[in-house]
Short mmCIF file of C-alpha atoms in Angstrom, two decimals:
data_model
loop_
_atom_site.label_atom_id
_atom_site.label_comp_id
_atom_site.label_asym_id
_atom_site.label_seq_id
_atom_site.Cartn_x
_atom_site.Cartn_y
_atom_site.Cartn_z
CA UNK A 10 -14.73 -8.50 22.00
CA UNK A 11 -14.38 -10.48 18.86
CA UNK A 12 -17.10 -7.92 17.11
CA UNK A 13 -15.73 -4.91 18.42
CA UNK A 14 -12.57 -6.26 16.36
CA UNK A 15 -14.02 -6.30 13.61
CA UNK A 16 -15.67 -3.38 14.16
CA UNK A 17 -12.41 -1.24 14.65
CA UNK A 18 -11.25 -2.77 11.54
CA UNK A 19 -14.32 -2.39 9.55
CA UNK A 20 -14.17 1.64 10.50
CA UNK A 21 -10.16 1.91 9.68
CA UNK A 22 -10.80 0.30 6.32
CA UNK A 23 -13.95 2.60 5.51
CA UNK A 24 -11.87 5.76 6.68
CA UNK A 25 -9.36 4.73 3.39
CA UNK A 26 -12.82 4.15 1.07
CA UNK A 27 -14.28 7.63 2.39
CA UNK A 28 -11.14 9.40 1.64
CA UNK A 29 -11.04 8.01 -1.54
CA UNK A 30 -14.74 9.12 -2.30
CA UNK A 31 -14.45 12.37 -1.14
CA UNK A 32 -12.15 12.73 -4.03
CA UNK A 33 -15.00 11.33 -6.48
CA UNK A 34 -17.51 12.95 -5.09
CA UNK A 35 -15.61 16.88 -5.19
CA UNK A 36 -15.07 16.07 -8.57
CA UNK A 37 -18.86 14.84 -9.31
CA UNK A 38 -20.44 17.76 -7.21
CA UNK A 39 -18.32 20.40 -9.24
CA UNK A 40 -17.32 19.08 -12.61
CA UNK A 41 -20.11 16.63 -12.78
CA UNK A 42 -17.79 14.08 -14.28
CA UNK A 43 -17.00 10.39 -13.27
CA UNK A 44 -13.47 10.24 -13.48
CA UNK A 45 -13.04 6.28 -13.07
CA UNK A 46 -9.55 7.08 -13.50
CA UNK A 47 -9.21 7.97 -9.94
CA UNK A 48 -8.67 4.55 -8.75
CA UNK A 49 -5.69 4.37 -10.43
CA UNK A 50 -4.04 7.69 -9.27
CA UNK A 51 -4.38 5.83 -6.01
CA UNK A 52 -2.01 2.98 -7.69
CA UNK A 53 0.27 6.12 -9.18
CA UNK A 54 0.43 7.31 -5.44
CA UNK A 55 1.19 4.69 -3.80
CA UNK A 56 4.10 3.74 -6.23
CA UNK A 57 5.98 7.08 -5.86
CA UNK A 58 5.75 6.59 -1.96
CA UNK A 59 7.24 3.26 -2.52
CA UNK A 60 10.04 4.39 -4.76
CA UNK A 61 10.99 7.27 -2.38
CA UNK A 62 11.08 5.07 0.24
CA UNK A 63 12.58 2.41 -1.04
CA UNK A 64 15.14 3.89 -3.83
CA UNK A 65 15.38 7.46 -2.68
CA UNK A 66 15.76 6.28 1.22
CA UNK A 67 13.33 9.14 2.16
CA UNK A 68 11.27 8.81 5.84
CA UNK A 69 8.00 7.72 5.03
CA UNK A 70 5.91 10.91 6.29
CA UNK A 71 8.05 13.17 3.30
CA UNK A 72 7.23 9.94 0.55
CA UNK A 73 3.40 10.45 1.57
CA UNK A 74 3.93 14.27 1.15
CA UNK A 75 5.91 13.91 -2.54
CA UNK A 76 3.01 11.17 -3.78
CA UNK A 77 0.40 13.66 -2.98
CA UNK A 78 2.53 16.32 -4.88
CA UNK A 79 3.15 14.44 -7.55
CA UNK A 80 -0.54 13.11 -7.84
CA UNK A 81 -2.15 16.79 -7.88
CA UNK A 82 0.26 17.32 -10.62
CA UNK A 83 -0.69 14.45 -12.48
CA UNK A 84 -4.47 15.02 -11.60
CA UNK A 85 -4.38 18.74 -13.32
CA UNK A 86 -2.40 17.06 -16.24
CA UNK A 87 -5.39 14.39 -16.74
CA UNK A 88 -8.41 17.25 -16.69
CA UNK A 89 -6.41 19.47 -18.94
CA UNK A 90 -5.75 17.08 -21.59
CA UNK A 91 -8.78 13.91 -21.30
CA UNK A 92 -11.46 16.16 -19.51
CA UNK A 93 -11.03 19.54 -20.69
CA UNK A 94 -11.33 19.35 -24.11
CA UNK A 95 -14.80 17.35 -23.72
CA UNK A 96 -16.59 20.44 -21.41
CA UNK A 97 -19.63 19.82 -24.07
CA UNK A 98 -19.51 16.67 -24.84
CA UNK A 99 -21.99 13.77 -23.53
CA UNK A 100 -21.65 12.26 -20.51
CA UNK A 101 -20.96 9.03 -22.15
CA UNK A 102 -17.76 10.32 -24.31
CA UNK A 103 -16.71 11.71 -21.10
CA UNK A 104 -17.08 7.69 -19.22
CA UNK A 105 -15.07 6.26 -22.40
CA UNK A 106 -12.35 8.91 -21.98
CA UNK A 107 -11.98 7.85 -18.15
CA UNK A 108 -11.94 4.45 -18.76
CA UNK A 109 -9.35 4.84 -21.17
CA UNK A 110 -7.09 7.20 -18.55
CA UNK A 111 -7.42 4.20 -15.91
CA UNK A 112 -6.09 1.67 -18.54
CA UNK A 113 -3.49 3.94 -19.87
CA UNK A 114 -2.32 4.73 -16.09
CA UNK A 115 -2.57 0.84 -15.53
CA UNK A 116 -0.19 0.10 -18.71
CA UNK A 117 1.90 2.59 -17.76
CA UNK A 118 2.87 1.39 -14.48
CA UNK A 119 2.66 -2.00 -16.32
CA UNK A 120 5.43 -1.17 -18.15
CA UNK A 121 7.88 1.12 -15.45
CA UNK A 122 7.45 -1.20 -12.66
CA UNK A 123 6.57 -4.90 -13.71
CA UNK A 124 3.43 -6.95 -12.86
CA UNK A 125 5.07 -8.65 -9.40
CA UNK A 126 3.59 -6.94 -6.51
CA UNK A 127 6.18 -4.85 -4.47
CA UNK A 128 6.24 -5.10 -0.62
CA UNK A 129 5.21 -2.27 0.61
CA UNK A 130 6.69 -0.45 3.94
CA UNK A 131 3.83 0.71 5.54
CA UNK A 132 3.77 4.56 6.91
CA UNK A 133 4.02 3.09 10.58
CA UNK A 134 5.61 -0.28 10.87
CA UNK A 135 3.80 -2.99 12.68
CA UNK A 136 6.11 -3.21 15.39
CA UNK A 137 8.87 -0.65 16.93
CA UNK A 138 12.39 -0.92 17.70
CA UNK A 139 11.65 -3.03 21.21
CA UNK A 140 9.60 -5.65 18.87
CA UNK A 141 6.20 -4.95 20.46
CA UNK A 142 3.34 -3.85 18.55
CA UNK A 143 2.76 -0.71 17.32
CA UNK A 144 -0.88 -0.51 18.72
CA UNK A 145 -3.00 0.76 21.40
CA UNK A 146 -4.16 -1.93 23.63
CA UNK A 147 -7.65 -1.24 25.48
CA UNK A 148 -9.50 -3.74 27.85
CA UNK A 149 -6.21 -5.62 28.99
CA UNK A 150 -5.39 -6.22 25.68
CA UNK A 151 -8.37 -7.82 24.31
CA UNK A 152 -9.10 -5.07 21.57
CA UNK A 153 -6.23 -3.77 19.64
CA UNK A 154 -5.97 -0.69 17.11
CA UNK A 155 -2.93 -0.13 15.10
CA UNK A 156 -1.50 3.37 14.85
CA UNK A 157 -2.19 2.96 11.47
CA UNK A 158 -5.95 2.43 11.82
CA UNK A 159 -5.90 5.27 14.13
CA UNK A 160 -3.83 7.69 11.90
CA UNK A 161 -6.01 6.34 8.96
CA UNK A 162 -9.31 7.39 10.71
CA UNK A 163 -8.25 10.69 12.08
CA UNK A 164 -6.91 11.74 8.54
CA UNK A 165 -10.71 10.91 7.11
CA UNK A 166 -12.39 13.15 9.70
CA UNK A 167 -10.09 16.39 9.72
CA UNK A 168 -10.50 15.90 5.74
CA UNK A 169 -14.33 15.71 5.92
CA UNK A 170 -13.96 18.37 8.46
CA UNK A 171 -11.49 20.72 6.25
CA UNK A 172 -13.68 20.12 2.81
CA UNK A 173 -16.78 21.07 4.48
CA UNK A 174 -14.92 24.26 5.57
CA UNK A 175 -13.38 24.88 2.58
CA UNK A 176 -16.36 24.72 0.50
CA UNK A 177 -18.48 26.40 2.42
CA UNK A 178 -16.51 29.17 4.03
CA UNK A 179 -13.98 30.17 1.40
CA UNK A 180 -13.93 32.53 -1.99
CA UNK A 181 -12.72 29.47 -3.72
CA UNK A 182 -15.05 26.82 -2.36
CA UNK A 183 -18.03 28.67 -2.71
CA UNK A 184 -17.02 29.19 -6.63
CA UNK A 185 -16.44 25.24 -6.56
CA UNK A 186 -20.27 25.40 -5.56
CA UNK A 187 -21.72 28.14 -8.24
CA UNK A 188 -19.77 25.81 -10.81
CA UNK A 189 -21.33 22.83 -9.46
CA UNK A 190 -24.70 24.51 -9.81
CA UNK A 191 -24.52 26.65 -13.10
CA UNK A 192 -20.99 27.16 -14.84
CA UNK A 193 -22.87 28.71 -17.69
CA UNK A 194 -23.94 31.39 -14.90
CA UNK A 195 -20.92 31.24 -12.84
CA UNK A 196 -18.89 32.12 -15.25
CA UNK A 197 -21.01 34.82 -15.92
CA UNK A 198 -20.48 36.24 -12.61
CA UNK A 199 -16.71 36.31 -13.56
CA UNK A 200 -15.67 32.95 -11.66
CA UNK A 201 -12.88 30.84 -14.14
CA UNK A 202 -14.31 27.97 -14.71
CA UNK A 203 -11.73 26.46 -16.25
CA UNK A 204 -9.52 26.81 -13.16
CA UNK A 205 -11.75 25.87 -10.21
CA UNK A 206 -12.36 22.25 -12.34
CA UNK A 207 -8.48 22.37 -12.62
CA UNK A 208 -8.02 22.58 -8.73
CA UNK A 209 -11.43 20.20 -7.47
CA UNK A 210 -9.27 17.66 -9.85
CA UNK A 211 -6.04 18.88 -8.33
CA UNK A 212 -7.39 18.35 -4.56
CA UNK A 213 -8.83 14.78 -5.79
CA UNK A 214 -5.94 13.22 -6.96
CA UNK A 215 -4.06 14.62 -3.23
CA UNK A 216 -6.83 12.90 -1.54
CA UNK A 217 -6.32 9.54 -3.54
CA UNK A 218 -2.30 9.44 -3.47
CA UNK A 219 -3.16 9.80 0.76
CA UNK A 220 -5.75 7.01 0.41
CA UNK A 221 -2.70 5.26 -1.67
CA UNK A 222 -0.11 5.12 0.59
CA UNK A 223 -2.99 4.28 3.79
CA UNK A 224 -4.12 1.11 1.60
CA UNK A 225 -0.63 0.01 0.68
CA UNK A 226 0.09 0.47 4.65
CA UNK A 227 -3.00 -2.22 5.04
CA UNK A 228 -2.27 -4.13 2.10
CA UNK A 229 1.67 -4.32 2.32
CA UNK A 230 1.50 -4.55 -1.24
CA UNK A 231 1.24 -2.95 -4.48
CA UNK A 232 0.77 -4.03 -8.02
CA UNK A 233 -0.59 -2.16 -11.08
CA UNK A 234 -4.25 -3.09 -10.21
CA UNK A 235 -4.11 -2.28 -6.45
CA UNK A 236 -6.19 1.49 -6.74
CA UNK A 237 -9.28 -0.77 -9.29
CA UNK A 238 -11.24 -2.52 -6.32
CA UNK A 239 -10.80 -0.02 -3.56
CA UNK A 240 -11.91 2.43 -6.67
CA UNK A 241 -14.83 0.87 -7.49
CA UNK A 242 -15.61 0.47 -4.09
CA UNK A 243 -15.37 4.11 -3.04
CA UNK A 244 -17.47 5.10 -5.88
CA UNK A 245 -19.82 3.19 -4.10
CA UNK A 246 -19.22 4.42 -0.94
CA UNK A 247 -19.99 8.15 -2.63
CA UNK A 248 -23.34 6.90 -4.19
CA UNK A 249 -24.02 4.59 -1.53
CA UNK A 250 -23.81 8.32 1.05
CA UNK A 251 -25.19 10.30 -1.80
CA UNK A 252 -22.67 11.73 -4.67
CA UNK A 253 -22.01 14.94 -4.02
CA UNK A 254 -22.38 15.44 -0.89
CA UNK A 255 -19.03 15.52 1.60
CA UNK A 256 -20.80 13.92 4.23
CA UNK A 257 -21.99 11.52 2.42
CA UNK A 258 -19.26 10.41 1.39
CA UNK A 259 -17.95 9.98 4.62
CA UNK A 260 -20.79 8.35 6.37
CA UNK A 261 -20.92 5.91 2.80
CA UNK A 262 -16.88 4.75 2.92
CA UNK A 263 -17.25 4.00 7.13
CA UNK A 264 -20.40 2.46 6.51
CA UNK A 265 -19.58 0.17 3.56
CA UNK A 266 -15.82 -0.61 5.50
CA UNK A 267 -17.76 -1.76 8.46
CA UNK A 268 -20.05 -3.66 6.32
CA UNK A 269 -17.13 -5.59 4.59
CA UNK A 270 -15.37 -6.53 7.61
CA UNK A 271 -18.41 -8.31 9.42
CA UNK A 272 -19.25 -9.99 6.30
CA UNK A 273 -15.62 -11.75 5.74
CA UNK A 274 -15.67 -11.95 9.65
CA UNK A 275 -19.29 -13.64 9.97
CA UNK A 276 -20.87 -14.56 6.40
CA UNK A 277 -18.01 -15.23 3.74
CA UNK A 278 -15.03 -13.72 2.57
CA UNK A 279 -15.77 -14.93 -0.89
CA UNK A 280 -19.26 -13.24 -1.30
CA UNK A 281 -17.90 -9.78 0.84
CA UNK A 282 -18.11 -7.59 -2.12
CA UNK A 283 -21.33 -9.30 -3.43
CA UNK A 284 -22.82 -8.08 -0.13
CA UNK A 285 -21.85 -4.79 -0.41
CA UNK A 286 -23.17 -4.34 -3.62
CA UNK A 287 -26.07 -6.08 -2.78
CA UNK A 288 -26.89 -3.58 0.02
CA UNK A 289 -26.16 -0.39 -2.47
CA UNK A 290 -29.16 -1.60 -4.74
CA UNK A 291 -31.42 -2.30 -1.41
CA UNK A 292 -30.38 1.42 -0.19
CA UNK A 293 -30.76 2.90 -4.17
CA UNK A 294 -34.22 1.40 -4.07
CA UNK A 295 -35.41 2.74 -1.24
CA UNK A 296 -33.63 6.16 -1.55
CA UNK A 297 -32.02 6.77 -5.29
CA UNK A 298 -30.02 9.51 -4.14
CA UNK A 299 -28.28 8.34 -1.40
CA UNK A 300 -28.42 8.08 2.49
CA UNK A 301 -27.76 12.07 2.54
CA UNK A 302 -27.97 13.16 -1.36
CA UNK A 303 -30.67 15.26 -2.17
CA UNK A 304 -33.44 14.64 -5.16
CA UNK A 305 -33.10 17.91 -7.72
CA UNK A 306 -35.73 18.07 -10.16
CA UNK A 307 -34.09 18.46 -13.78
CA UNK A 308 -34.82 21.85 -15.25
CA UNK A 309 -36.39 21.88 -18.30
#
């Protein structure tokens, strides 16, 4: 029972990473860009979810709501004034100009809310009014799931579910993918490019405040530098399940949470993330584009 413990908890923390990579990889498979700012929108989310909780007095399901407001706002703000501008440029001025977002965003909350972590309330709280755990008890009680966990996993499939719909069955989505394949020739066929980078960036940044406020629910804390690890992590997750690819990115976050938990659980908590990255270059070698990514011959 022990494993399947740590196998619940392996899948509840990959649902957060594969929410968080979908968000990298809709903005890879359009815009082509690696925004390594988006870990810290995650930070940015979970902060305005703590202050409406906390300052504001709001319930926690309209915080969650006004984060992922906020953080689509502050997503289009980012692409219009770091990203746009640099449509033409390399691919390496565009990697400087994210890193510097993701310090500037780090800095920022540096400065408006103080290096001390802040307790976090998470969305459901661990126990209810009667003081008994907010969790679904199977086999007599040996395995327990938090409403949390369950919430957090049911979020990352309907997402998954609702992208893959969205981008393959809508006017919109569909113009996400001619961008994503030729904006030159999109924009030909009249689609704005302009705007359908705008809103891939604006539905990223939703996705990571969501993934904010589920970590800090984990976590029960939050600190300038909470969204850097869980960033870089997802962005594994995305190549790990092949970037670009929605799927993938779900099937890469679930696969590298499980992986995680049963090497703190079994190996060493210490060398956790060295295993994870150790099993990204095993899975690179033997397939560079990912579990589900597809090779595409550069066009010369």
């Amino acid at each position: 029972m022990e494993f399947l413990s740590y196998l619940i908890s392996g899948i509840s923390l990959g649902s957060v990473y594969a929410i968080i990579a979908l968000g990298y990889t809709m903005v890879y498979g359009i815009a082509k860009m690696l925004n390594f700012a988006h870990g810290d929108v995650i930070m940015v989310g979970g902060y305005i979810s703590f202050c409406a909780t906390s300052y504001l007095e709001l319930p926690a399901w309209l915080s969650l709501l006004l984060a992922m407001a906020v953080c689509t706002a502050l997503g289009v703000v980012i692409e219009g004034l770091a990203y746009k501008p640099l449509r033409q440029a390399t691919s390496l001025a565009v990697l400087i100009t994210a890193i510097g977002v993701s310090y500037f965003l780090q800095n920022a909350a540096l400065l408006i809310w103080g290096a001390s972590p802040k307790g976090f309330a998470p969305i459901i709280p661990a126990t209810n009014a009667q003081e008994e755990p907010n969790a679904l008890q199977l086999f007599g009680g040996q395995v327990s799931i938090s409403y949390i966990s369950l919430l957090t996993m049911g979020a990352c499939i309907v997402i998954m579910l609702a992208l893959t719909f969205f981008t393959g069955q809508t006017k919109l989505g569909k113009a996400m993918r001619a961008c994503s394949e030729d904006k030159g020739a999109a924009q030909l066929m009249g689609i704005n490019v302009n705007r359908t980078i705008s809103v891939t960036f604006a539905i990223g940044s939703a996705l990571a405040a969501m993934a904010g406020v589920l970590l800090c629910s984990f976590t029960t804390s939050l600190m300038p530098t909470t969204g850097s690890m869980p960033g870089i992590k997802a962005f594994t997750a995305a190549v790990f399940g092949g970037i670009g690819s929605i799927p993938g990115a779900f099937l890469g976050g679930i696969l590298l949470g499980i992986i995680e938990s049963l090497a703190k659980a079994y190996i060493s908590t210490q060398l956790a993330n060295a295993i994870l990255f150790a099993v990204l270059i095993i899975v690179l070698l033997v397939r560079p584009s990912g579990l589900l990514g597809k090779y595409v011959p550069e066009k010369v």
